[in-house]
Short mmCIF file of C-alpha atoms (C1' of nucleotides) in Angstrom, two decimals:
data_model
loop_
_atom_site.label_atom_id
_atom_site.label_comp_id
_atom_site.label_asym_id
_atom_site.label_seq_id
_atom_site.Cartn_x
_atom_site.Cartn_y
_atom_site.Cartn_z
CA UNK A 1 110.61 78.66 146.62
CA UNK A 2 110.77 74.85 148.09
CA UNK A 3 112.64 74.75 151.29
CA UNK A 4 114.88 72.13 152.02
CA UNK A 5 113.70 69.80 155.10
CA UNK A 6 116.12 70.35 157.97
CA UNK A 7 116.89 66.84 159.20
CA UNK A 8 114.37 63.28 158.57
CA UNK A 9 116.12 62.74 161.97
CA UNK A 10 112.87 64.15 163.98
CA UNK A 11 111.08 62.23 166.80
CA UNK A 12 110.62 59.17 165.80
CA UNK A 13 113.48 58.53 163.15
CA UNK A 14 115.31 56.21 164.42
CA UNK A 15 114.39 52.55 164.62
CA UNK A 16 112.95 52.13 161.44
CA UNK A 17 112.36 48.93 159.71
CA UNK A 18 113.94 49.22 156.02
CA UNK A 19 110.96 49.02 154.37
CA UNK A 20 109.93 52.14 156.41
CA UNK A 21 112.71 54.12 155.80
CA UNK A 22 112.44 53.36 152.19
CA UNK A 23 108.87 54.54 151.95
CA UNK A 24 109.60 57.52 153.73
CA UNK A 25 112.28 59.07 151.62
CA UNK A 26 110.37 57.96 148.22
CA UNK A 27 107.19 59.91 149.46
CA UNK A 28 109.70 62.59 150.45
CA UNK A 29 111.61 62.37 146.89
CA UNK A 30 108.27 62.54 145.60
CA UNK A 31 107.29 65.45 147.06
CA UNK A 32 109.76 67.16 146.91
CA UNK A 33 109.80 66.29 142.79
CA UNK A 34 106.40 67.19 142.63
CA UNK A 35 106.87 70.48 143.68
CA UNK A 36 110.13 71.19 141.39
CA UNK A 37 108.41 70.38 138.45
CA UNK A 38 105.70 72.29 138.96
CA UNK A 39 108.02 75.26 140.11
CA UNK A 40 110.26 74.81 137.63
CA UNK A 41 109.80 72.52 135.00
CA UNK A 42 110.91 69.58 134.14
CA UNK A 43 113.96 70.47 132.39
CA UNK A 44 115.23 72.53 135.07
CA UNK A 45 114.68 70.12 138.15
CA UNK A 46 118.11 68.03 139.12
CA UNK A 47 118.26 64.95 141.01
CA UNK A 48 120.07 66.59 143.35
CA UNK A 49 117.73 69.30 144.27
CA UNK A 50 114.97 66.79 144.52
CA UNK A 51 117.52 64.46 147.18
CA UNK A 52 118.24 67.88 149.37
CA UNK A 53 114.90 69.22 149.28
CA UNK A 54 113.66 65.89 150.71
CA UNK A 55 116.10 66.52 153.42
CA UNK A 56 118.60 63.58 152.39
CA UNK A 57 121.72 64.24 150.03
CA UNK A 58 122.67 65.40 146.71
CA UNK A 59 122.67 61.25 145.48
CA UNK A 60 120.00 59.61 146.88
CA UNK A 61 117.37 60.69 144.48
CA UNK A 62 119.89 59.07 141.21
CA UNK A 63 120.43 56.07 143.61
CA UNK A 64 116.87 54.99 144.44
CA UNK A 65 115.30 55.85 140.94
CA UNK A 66 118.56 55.41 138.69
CA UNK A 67 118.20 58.35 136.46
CA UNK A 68 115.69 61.58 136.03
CA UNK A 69 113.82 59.66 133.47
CA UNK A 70 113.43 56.73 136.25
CA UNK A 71 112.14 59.29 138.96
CA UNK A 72 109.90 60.71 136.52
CA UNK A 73 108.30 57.29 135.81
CA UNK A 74 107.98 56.56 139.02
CA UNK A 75 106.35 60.20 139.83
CA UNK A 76 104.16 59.22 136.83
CA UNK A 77 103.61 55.69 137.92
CA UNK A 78 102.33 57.25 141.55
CA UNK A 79 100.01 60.27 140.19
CA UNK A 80 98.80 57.57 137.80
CA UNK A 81 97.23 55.32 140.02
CA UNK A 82 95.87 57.68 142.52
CA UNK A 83 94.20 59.63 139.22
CA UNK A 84 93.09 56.23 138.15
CA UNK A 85 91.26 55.50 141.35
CA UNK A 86 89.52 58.95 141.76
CA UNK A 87 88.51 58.95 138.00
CA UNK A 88 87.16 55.43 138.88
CA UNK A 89 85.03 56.50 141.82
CA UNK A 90 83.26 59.38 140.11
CA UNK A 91 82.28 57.24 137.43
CA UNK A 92 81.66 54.17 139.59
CA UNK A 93 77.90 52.69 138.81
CA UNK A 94 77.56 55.30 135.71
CA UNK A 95 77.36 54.16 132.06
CA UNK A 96 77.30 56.06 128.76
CA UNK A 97 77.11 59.86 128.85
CA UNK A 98 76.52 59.93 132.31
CA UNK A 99 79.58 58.70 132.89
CA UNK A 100 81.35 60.82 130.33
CA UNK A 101 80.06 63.97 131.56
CA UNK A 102 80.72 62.92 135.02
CA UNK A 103 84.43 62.70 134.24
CA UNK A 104 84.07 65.60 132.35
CA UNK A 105 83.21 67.62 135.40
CA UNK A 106 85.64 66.32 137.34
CA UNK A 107 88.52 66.72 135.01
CA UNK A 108 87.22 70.63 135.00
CA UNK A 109 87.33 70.84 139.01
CA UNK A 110 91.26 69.58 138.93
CA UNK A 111 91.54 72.70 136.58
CA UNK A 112 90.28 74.62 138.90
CA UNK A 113 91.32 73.22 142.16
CA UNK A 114 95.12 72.82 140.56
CA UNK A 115 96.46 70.25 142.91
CA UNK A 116 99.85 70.64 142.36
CA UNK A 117 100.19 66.69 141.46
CA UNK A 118 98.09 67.18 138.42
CA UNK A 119 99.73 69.63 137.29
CA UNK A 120 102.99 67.89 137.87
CA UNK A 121 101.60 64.57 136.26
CA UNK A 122 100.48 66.57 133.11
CA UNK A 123 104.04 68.43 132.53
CA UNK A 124 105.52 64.75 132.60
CA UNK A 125 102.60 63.82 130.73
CA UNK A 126 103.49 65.98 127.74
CA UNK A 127 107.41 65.80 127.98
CA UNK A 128 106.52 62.06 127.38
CA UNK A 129 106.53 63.17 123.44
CA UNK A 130 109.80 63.96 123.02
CA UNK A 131 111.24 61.39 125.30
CA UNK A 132 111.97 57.81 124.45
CA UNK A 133 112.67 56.42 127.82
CA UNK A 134 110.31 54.81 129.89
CA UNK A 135 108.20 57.93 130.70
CA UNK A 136 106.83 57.33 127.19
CA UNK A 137 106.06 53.71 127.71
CA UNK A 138 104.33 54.30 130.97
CA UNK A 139 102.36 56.87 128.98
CA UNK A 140 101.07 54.79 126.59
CA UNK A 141 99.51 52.16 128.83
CA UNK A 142 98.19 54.85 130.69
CA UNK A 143 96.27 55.87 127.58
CA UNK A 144 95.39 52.80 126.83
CA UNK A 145 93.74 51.98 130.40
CA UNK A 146 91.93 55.30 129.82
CA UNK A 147 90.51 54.67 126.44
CA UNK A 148 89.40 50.80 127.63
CA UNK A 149 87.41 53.02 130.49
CA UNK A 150 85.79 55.15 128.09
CA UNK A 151 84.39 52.58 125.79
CA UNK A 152 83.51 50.29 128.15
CA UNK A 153 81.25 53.49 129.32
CA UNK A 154 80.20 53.98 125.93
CA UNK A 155 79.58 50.11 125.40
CA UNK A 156 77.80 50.11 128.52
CA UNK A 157 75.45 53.10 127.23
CA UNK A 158 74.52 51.01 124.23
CA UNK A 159 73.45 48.01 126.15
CA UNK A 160 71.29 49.87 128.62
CA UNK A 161 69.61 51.77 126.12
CA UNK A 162 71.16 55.32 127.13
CA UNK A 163 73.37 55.66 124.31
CA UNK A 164 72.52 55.44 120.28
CA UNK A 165 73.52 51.77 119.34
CA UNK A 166 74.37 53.04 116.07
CA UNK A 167 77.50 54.73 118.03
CA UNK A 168 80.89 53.20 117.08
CA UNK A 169 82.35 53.13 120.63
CA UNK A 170 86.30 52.61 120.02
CA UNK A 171 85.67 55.94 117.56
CA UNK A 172 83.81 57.98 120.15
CA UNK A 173 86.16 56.99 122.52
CA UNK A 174 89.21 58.19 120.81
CA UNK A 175 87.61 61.43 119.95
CA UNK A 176 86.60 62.04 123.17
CA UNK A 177 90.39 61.55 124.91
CA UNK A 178 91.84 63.49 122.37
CA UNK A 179 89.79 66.73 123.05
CA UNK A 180 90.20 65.93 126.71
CA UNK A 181 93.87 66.03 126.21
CA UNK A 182 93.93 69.24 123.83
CA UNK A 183 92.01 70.86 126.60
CA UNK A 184 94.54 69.76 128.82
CA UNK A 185 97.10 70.94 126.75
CA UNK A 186 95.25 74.51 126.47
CA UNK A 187 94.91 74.53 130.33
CA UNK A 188 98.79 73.93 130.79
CA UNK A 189 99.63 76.42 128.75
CA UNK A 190 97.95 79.34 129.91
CA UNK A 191 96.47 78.28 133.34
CA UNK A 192 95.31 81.83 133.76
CA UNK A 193 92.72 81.21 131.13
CA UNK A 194 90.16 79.33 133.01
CA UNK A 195 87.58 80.62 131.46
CA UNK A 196 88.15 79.05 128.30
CA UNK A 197 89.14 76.09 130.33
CA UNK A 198 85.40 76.18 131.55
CA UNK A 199 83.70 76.69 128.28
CA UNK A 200 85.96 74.05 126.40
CA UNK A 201 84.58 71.41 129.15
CA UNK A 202 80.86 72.51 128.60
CA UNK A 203 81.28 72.41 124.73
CA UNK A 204 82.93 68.93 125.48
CA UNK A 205 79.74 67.65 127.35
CA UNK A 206 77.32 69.04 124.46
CA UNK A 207 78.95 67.89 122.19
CA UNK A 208 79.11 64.20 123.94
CA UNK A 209 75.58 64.32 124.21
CA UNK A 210 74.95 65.21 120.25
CA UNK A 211 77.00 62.17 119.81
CA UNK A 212 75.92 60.18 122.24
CA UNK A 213 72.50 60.65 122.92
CA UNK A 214 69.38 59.81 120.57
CA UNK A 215 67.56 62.80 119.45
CA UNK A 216 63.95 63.16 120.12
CA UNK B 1 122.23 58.86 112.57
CA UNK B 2 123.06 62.54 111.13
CA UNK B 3 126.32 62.49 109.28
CA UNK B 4 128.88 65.82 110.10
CA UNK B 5 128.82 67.79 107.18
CA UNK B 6 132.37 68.39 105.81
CA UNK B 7 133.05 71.50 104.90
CA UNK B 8 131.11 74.67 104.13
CA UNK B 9 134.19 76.17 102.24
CA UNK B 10 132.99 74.00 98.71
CA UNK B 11 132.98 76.13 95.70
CA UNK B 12 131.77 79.22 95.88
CA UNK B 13 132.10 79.72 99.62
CA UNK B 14 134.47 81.93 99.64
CA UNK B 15 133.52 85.76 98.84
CA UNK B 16 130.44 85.59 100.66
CA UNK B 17 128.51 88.38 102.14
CA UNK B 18 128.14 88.65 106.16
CA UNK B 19 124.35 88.27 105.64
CA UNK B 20 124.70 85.88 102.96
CA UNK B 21 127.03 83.95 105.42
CA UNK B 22 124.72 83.81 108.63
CA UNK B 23 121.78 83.13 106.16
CA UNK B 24 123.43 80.01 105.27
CA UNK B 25 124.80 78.87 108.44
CA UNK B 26 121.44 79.51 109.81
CA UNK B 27 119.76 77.42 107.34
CA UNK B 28 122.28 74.79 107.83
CA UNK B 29 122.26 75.15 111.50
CA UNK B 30 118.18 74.89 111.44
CA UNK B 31 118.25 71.58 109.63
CA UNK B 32 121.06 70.08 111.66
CA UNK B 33 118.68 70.96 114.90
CA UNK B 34 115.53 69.86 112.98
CA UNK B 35 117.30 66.41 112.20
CA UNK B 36 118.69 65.95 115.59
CA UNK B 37 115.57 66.45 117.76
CA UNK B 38 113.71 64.16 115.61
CA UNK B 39 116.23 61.65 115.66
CA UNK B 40 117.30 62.21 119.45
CA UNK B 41 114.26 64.26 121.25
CA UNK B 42 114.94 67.89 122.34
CA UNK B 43 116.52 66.47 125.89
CA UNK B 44 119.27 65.44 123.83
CA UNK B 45 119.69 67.23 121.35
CA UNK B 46 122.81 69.54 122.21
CA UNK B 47 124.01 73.27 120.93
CA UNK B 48 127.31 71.52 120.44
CA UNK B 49 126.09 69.20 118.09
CA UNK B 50 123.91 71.28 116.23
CA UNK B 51 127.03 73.32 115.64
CA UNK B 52 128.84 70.67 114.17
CA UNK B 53 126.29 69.05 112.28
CA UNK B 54 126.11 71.82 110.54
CA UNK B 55 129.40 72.02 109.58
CA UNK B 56 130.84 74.48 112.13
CA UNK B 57 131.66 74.70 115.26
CA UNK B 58 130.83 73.68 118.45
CA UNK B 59 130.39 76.95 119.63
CA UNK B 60 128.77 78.50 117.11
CA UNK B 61 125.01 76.94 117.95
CA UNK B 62 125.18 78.62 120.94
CA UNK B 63 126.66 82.00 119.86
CA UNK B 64 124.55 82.58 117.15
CA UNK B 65 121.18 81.61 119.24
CA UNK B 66 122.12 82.49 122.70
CA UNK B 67 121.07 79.62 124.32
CA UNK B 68 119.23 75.73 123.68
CA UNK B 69 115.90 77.73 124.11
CA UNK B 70 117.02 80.57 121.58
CA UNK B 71 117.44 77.53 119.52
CA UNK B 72 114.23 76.41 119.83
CA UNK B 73 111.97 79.52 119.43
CA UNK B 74 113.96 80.23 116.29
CA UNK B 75 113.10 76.63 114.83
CA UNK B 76 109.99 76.88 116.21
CA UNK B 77 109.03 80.31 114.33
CA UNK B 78 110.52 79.55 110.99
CA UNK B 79 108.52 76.11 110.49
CA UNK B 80 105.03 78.10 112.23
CA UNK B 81 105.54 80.41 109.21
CA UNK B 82 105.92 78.06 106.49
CA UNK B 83 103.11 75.64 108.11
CA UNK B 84 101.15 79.54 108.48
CA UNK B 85 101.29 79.47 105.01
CA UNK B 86 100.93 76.02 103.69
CA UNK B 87 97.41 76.15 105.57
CA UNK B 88 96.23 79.42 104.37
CA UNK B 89 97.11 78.25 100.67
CA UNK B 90 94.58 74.91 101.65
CA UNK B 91 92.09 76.91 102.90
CA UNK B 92 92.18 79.65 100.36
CA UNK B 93 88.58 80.81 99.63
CA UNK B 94 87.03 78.62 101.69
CA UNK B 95 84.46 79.01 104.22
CA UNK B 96 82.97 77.03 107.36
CA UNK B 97 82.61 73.42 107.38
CA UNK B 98 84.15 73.24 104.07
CA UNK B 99 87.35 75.03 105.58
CA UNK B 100 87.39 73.14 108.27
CA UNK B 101 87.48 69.67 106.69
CA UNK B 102 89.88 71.36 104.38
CA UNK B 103 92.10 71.85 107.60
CA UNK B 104 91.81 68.73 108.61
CA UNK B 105 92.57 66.69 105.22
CA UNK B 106 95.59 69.11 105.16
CA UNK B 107 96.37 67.53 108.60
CA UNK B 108 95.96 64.09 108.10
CA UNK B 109 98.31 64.59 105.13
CA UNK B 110 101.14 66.09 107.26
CA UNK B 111 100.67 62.78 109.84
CA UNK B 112 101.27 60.43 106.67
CA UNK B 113 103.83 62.09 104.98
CA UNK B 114 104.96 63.04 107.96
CA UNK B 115 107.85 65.81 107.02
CA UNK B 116 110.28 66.18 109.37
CA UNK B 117 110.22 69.98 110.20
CA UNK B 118 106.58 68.90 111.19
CA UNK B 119 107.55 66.46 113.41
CA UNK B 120 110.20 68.34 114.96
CA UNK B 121 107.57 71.50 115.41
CA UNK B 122 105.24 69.28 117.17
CA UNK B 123 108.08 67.85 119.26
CA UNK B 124 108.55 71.71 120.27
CA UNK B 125 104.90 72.53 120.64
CA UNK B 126 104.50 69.78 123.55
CA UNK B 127 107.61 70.77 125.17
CA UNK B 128 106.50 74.26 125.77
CA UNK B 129 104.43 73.10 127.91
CA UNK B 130 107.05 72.37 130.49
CA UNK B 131 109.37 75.30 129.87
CA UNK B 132 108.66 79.37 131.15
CA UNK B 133 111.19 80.89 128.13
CA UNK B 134 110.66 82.60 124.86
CA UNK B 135 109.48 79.36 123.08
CA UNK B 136 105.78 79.15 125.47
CA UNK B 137 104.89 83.10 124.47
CA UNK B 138 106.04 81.92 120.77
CA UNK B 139 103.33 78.79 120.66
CA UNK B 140 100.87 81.14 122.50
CA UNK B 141 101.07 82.99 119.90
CA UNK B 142 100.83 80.43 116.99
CA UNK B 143 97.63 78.89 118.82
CA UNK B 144 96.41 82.42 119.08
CA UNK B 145 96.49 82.95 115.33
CA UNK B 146 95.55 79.71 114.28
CA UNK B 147 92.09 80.48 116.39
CA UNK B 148 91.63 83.44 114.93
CA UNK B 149 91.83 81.74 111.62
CA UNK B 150 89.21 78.77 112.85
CA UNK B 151 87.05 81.49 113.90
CA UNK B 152 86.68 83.38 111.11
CA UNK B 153 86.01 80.23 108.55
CA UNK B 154 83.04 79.61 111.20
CA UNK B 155 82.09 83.16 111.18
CA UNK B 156 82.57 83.63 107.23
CA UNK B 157 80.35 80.08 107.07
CA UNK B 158 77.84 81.64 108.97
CA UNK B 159 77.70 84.86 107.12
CA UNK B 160 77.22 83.14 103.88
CA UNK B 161 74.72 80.78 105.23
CA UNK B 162 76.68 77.28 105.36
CA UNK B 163 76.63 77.29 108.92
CA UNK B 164 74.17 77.00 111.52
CA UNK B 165 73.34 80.62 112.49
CA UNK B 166 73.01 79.46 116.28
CA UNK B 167 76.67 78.27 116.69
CA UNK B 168 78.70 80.27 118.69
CA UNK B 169 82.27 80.84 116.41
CA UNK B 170 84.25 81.03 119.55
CA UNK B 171 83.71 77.85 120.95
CA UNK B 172 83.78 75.78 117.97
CA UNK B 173 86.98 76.79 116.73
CA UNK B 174 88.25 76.26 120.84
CA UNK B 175 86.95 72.59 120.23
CA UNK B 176 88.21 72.09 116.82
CA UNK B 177 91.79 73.18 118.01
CA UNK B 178 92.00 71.24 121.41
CA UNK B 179 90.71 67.95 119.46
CA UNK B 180 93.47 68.65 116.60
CA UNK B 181 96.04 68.64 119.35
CA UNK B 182 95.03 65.65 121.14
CA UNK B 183 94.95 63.94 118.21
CA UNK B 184 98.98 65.30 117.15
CA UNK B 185 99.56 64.39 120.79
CA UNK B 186 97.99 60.68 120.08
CA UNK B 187 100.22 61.03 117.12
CA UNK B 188 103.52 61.97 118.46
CA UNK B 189 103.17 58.93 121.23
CA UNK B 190 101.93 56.58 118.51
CA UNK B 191 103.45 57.16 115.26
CA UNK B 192 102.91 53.75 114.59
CA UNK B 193 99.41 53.61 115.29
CA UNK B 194 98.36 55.67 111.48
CA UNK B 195 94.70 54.02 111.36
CA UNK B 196 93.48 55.37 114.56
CA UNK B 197 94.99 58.89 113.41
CA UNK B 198 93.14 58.88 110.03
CA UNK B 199 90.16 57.03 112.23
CA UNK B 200 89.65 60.22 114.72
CA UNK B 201 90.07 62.80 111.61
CA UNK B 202 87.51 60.90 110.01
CA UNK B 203 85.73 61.38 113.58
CA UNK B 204 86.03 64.87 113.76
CA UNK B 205 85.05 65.90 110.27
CA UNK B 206 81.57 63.81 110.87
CA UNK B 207 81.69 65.62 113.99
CA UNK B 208 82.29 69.27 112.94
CA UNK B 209 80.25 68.69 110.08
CA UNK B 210 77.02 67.88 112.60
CA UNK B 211 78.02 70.67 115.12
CA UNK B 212 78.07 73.40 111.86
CA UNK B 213 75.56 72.26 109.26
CA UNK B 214 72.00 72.30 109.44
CA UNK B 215 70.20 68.97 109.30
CA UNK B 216 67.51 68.68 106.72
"C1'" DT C 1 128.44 39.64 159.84
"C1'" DT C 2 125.46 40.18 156.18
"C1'" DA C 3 122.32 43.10 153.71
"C1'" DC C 4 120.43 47.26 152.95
"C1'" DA C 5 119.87 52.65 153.15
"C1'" DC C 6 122.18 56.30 152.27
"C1'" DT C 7 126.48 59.49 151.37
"C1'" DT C 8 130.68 61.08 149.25
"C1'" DG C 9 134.15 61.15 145.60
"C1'" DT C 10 134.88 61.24 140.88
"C1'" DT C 11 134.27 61.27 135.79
"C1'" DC C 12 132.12 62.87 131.82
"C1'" DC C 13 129.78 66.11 129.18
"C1'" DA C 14 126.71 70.11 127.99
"C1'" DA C 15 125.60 75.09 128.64
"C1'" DG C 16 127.12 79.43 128.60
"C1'" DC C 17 130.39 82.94 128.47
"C1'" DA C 18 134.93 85.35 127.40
"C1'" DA C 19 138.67 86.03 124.77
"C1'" DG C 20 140.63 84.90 120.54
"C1'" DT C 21 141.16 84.54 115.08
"C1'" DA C 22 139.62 85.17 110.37
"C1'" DA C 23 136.78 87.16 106.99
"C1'" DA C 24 134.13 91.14 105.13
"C1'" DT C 25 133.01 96.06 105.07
"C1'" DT C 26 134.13 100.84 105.75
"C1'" DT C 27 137.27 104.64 105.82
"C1'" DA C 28 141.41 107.16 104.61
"C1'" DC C 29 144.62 108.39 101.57
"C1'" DT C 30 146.63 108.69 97.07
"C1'" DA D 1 139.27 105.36 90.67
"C1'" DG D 2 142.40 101.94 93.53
"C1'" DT D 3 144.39 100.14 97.56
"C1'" DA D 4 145.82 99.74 102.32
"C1'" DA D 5 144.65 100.43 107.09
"C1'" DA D 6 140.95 100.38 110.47
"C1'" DT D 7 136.77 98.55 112.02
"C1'" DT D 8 133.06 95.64 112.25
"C1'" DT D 9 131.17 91.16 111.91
"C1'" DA D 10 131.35 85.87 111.62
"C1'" DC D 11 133.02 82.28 113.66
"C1'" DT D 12 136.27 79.42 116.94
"C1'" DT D 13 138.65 78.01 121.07
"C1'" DG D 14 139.40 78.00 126.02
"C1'" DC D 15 137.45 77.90 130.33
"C1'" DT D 16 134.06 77.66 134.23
"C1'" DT D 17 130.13 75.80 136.23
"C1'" DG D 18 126.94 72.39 137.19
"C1'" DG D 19 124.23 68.16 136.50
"C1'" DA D 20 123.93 62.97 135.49
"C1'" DA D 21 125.64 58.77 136.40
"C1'" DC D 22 128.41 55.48 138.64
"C1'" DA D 23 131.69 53.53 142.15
"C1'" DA D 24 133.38 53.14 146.46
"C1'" DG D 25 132.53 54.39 151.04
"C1'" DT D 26 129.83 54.83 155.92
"C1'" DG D 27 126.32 53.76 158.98
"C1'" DT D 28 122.05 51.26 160.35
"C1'" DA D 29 118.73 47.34 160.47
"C1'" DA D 30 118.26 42.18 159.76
#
DNA sequence: TTACACTTGTTCCAAGCAAGTAAATTTACT
DNA sequence: AGTAAATTTACTTGCTTGGAACAAGTGTAA
């Protein structure tokens, strides 16, 4: 159960410049979203809960973001870029299936670590199908940003040498996201399996390396 | 947009049976909610209008099925029976690799003709994700089947000496199933985009076909 | 005194339930 | 057997609750 905050009025509240007031309640709204949606789905969390539990009232969340679908973009829009950056740094100076399997590994840890913004970022993630607000543009270009990373890995692979330059990279590419999100999918729906969480990543990095890899 | 249906009392309505009766509203009911969260996404799709779509009543939606997510598991099961059997009939007889491309050709199929129960299922499938009611056990159970089924085609390949006798069943058919959903999931975002869906089923029958068949 | 952050009041509409009506099936009686 | 009353079942209508969205308000910083 999320508590509600008791008052934003602690300490040093008051005299706030508007821009800090702002960014206080949307990390609070954010929160506070975040851990609704993870505690009880997206379907089930109100714009009013999310306003109280960040301590303000009932409105504020439908004011600042305009509508659920607009907090949820923004929530996705937040996750997004944080994920974007940490996927980045893992990766950073690592080319072909290096760099695959490095992301592999870390997608795996997130599994297993569960931070609740993952898990939060891949409910929204998959209500984006049925959805045809903004959520599901957001989406898209997140996919697309992904899939530009993963070739230019690939592409990268063929040019040093580490990676079969018969290897069509857009096609590996796709293949490779798609399992990634299945696996995803898997891992959402029964968490408790981690197991096969585990041995779907490892099956994911052989088979990367069959594909990516020259044979001796 | 989904016209109102005008009457159910035409011809031979009258003098009905009580199963006879709930058999048809149910059918009618089921397409009404089929059509509308295709056309509308499950968000919006409401027991009221599924009701009168139909023909009926607002109420009657919500009588008959208890609730939106009563709705939804019993949509949900009848099209996972018919697409239970449509897949067994394409797989009939077949073992390993040859089942598996089988499976997939079957699947590419579905994404071109792209039949609306289908779409509406996989509308369903992602949305489980997000939701804790009846509908998640029901598509933990489909998945659960449709593994066993992957599975044994491996298992049956290896037996009869198609497949590599060093592949471990289990985590093949884990693979094959995540990558088939991230590529729906690519699907359901991207409709549009129908040459990078046949592309990666293209991708994954070259792929399956290395990870199961011995190379000369 | 203007602009912005936030709150409160209100409308609309869906979900879910309860109490109603109408149609079919059983039972009772001839 | 036939038919009328009683009962069960199919469906409808009325009502309550609660969220989304918007408008008009209050208070705080520029």
């Amino acid at each position: 159960m999320i508590e509600k905050r008791q008052s934003i009025g602690n300490d040093a509240s008051s005299r706030m410049t508007h821009a800090e007031r702002t960014d206080l309640s949307d990390t609070l709204m954010f929160e506070a979203a975040v851990s609704l949606i993870v505690e009880k789905g997206t379907e089930k969390t109100t714009l009013k809960d999310v306003g109280e539990t960040a301590g303000y009232s009932r409105g504020l969340a439908g004011y600042r973001f305009g509508s659920k679908g607009g907090l949820f973009n923004y929530v996705i829009k937040r996750i997004g870029d944080e994920w974007s950056q940490e996927l980045r740094s893992v990766t950073e100076g690592k080319t072909g299936y290096e760099a695959i399997a490095a992301s592999i590994d870390a997608h795996y840890q997130f599994c297993v670590d569960a931070p609740i913004t993952r898990r939060a970022f891949y409910l929204l993630w998959f209500d984006a199908v049925s959805t045809t607000s903004d959520v599901r543009e957001s989406m898209i270009r997140i996919h697309q940003r992904r899939h530009q990373d993963v070739v230019k890995w690939v592409q990268d692979g063929i040019d040093d040498g580490s990676v079969k330059d018969t290897v069509d990279a857009e096609a590996v590419a796709q293949l490779f996201l798609a399992t990634v999100i299945g696996i995803l999918y898997q891992w959402m729906l029964q968490p408790e399996a981690i197991d096969a969480v585990r041995q779907l990543h490892e099956n994911l990095k052989q088979t990367m390396q069959v594909l990516l890899v020259a044979q001796p």
